Coordinates of C-alpha atoms and ligand atoms in Angstrom, one line a residue:
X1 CA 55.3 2.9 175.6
X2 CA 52.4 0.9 177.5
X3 CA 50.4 3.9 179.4
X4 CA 47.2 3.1 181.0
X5 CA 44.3 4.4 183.5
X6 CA 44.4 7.8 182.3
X7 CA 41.8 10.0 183.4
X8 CA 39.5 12.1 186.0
X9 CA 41.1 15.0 188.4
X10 CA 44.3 12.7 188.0
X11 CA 45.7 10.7 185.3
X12 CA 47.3 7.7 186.5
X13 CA 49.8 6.0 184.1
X14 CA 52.1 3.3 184.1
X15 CA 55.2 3.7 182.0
X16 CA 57.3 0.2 182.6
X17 CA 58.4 0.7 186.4
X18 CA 57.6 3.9 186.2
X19 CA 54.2 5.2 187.6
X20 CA 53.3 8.8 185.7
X21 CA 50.8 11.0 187.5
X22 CA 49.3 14.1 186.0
X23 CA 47.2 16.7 187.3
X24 CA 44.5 16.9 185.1
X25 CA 42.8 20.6 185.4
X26 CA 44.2 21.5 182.3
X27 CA 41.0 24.1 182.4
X28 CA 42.2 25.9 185.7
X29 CA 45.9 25.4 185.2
X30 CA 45.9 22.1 187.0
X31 CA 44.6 24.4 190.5
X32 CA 44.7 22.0 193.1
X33 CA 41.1 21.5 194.9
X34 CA 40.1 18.8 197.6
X35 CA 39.4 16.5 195.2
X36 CA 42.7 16.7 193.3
X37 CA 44.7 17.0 196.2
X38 CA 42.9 13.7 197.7
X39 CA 43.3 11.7 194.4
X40 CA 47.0 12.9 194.7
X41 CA 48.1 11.6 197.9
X42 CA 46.3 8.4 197.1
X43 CA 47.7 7.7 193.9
X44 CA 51.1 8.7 195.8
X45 CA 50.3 6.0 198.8
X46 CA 49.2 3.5 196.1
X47 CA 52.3 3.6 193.6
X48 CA 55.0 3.7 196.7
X49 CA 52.7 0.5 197.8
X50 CA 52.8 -1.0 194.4
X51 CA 56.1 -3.4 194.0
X52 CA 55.9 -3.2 190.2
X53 CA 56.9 0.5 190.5
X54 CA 60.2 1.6 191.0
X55 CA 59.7 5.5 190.5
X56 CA 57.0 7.7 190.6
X57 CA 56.9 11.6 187.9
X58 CA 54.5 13.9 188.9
X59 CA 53.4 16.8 185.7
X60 CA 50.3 18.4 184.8
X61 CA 48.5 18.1 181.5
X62 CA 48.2 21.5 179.2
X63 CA 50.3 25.0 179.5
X64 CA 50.6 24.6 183.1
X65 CA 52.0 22.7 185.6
X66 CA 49.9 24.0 188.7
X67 CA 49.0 27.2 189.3
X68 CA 49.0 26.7 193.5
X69 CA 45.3 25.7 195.6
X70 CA 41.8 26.4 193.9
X71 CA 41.1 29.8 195.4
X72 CA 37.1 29.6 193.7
X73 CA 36.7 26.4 196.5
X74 CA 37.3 28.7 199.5
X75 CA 36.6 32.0 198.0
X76 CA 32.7 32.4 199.3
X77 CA 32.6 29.8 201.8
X78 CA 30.1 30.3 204.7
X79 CA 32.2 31.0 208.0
X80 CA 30.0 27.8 209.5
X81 CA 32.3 25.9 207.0
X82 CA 35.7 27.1 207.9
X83 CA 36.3 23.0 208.8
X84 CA 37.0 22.6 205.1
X85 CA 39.3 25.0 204.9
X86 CA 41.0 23.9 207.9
X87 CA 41.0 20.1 206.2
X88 CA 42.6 21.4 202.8
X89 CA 45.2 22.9 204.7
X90 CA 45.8 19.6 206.5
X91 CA 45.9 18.1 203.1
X92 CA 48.7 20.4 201.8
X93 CA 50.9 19.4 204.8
X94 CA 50.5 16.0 204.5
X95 CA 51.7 15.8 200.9
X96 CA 54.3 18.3 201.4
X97 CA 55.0 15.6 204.6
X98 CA 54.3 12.6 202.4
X99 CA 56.2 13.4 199.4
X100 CA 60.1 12.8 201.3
X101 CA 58.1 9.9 202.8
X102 CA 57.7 7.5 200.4
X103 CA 60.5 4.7 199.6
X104 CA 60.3 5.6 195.9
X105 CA 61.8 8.6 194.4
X106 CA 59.3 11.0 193.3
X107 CA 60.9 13.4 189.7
X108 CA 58.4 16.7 189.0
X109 CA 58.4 17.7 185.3
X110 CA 57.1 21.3 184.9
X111 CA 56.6 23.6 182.5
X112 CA 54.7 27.0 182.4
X113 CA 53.3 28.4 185.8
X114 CA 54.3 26.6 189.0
X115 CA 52.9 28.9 191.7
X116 CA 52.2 28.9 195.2
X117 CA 51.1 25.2 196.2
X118 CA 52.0 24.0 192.9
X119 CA 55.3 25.4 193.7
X120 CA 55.2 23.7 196.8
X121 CA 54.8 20.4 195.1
X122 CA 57.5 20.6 192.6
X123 CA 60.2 21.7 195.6
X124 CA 58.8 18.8 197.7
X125 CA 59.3 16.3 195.2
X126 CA 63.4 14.5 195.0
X127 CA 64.1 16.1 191.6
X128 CA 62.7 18.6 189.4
X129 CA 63.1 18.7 185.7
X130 CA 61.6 22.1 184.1
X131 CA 60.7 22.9 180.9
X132 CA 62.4 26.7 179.6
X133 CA 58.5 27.9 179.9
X134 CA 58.1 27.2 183.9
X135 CA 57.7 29.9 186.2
X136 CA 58.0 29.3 190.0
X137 CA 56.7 31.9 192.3
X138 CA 54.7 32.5 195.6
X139 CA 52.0 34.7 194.8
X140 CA 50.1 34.5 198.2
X141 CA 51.3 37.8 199.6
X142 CA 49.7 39.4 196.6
X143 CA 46.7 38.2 197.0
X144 CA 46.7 39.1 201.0
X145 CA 47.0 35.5 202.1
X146 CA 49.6 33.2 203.7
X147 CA 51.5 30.9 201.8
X148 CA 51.3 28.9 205.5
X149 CA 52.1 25.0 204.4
X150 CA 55.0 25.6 201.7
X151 CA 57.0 27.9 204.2
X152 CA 59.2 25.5 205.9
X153 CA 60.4 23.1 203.5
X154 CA 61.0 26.7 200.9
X155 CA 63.1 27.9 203.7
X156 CA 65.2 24.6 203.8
X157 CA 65.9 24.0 200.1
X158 CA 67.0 27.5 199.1
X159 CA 68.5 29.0 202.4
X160 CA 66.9 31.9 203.9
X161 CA 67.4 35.1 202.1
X162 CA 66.5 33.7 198.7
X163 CA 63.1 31.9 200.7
X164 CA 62.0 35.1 201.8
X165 CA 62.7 37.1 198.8
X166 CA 60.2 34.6 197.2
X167 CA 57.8 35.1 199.8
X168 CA 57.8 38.6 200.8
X169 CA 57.4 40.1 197.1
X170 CA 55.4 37.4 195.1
X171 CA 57.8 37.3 192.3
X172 CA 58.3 34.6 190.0
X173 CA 61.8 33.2 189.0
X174 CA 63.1 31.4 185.6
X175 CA 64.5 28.0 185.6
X176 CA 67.9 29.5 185.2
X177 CA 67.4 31.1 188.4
X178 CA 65.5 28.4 190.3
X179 CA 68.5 26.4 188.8
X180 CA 70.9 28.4 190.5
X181 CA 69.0 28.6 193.9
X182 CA 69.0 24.5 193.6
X183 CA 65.4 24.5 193.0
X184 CA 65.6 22.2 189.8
X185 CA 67.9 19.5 188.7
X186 CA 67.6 19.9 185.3
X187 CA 66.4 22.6 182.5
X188 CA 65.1 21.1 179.1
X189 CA 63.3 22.4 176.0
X190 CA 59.5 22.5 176.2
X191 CA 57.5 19.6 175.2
X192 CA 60.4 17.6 176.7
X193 CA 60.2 17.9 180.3
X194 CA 58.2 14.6 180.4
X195 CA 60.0 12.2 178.5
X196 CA 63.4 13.5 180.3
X197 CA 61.4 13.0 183.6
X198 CA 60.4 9.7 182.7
X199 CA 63.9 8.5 181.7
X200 CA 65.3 9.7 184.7
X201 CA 62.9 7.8 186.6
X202 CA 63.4 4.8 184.7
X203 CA 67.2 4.6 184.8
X204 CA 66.5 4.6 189.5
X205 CA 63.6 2.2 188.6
X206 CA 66.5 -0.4 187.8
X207 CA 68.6 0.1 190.2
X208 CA 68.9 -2.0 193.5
X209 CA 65.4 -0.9 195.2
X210 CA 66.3 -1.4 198.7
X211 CA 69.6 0.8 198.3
X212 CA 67.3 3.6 196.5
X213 CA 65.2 3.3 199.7
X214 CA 67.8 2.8 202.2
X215 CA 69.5 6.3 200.6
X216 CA 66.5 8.2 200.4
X217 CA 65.3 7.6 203.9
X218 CA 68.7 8.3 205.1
X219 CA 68.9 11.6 203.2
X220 CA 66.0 13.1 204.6
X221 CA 66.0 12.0 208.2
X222 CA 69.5 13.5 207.8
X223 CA 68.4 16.7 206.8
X224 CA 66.0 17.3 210.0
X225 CA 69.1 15.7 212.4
X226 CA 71.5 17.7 214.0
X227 CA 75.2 16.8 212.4
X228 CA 76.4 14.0 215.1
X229 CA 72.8 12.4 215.2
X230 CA 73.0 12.5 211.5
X231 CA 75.9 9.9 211.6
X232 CA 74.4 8.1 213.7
X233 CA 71.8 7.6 211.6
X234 CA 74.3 6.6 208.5
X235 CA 75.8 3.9 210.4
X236 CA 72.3 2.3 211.6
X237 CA 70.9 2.4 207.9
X238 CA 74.4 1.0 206.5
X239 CA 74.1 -1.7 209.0
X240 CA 70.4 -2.5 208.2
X241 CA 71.3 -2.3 204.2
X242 CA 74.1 -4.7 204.8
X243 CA 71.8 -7.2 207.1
X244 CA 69.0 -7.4 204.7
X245 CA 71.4 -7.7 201.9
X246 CA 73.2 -11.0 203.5
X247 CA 69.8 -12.2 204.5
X248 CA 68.6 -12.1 200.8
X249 CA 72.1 -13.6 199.7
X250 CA 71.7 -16.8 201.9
X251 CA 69.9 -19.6 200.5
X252 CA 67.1 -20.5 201.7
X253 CA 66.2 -23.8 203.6
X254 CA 63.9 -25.3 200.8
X255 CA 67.5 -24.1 198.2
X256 CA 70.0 -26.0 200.7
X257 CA 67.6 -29.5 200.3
X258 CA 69.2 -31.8 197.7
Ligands
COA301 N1 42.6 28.7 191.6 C1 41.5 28.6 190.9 N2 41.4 28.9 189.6 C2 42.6 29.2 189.0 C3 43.8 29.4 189.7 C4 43.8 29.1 191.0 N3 44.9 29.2 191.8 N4 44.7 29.8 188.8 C5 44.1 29.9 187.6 N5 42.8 29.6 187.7 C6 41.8 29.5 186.6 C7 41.4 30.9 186.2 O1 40.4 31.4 187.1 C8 40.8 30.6 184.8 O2 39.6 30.0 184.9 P1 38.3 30.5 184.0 O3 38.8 30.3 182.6 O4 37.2 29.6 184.4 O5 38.1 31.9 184.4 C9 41.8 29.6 184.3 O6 42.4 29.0 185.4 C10 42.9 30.2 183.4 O7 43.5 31.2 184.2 P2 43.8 32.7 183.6 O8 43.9 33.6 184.7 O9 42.7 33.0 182.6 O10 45.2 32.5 182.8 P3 46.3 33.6 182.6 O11 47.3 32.9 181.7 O12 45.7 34.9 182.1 O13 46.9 33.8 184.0 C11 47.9 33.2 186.2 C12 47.6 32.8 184.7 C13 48.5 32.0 186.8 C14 48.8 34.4 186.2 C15 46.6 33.5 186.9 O14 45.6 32.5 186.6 C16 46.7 33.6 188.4 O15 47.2 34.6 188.9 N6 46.3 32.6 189.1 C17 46.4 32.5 190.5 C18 47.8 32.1 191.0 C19 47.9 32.2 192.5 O16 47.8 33.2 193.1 N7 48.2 31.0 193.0 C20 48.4 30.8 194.5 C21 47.1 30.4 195.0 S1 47.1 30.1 196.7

């Protein structure tokens, strides 16, 4: 397995087509700060860029996956400095917005706690594959604040008595449960969440890239369109998939030459 450019607030890896990034906070449960965040959606924006990847598997190193935004970063900030707070919640709605975004599927592999925005970034990933040891909760509520950004999407995965049961009390779930709510494609035994992940990943990687993409765009600008627009849109992508496909199938004028 070649993996390379591991290090800093992120680790950045390649594994064949796959691109592996890991939160790397190990320390504070992989809590996401600015920084974090911001080496996030760039490694995100740079691997769906890069045509050597075919799939992108998000973790966090140590017993953690991510236990939701740094609360020390904001905790005593000056009220002359509320702009930072007000850009780290910008952040946090662009990767929940980025995340469905990208061509390339995206595969969380979690284990231990996966609270609040860390929560938020498993769920907004395409598929989640959890270790026994994960734990997925909102504890906002709890702690008297708002768990603002992760609210919309929560409410559309899981339907809405089950998204405000999480909300309201601040509970964590089991995988079993976040299996059952459709949470999480897949439950696995500690210490294997990666590698499972990984070969997931690897076995879309080889498949026909611009019929990944085509499917993936189409599923989520489905989800957001009413049902008859939502056909609509099927036909349109299935007519674009089957253009590009012919145009790529043609030879080309420099082929036909004898
Ligand atoms: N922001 C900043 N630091 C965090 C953090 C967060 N969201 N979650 C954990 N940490 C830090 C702790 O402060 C601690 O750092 P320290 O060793 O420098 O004191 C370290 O991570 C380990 O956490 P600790 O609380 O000692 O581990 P634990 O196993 O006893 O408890 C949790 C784990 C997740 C139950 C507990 O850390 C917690 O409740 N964290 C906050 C979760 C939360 O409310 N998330 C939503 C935020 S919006």
């Amino acid at each position: 397995m070649d993996r390379t450019g591991a290090g800093g607030v992120l680790g950045v890896e390649s594994v064949g087509a796959v691109r592996l990034l890991t939160l790397n906070r190990p320390d504070k449960l992989n809590a996401m700060d600015t920084a974090l965040v911001e080496a996030l959606v760039a490694a995100l924006r740079a691997a769906d860029a890069d045509t050597s990847v075919g799939a992108i598997v998000v973790t966090g190193s140590g017993r953690a996956f991510c236990a939701g935004a740094d609360m020390s970063e904001f905790r005593d900030l000056p009220p002359e400095e509320r702009h930072r707070v007000e850009h780290r919640s910008q952040l946090t709605a662009s990767l929940q917005l980025l995340l469905p975004g990208l061509a390339r599927p995206v595969i969380a592999a979690t284990r231990g706690h996966v609270l609040g925005g860390g929560c938020a970034l498993a769920l907004a990933c395409d598929l989640v594959v959890a270790a026994e040891s994960s734990r997925f909760g909102y504890p906002e509520v709890r702690r008297g604040i708002l768990a603002a950004s992760v609210t919309p999407n929560l409410a559309r995965q899981v339907g809405t008595k089950a998204a405000f049961e999480l909300l309201a009390t601040g509970r964590s779930i089991e995988p079993a449960r976040a299996l059952e709510l459709g949470m999480v494609n897949r439950v696995v035994p500690d210490g294997t969440e990666v590698d499972v992940a990984l070969s997931l990943a690897a076995e879309l990687a080889a498949l026909p890239a611009p019929a990944l993409h085509a499917t993936k765009r189409l599923f989520y600008r489905s989800l957001d369109a009413d049902f008859e627009h939502a056909f609509a849109l099927a036909q349109e992508a299935h007519a674009s998939l089957r253009k590009a496909d012919r145009a790529a199938s043609e030879p080309s004028i420099a082929e036909e030459r004898p």
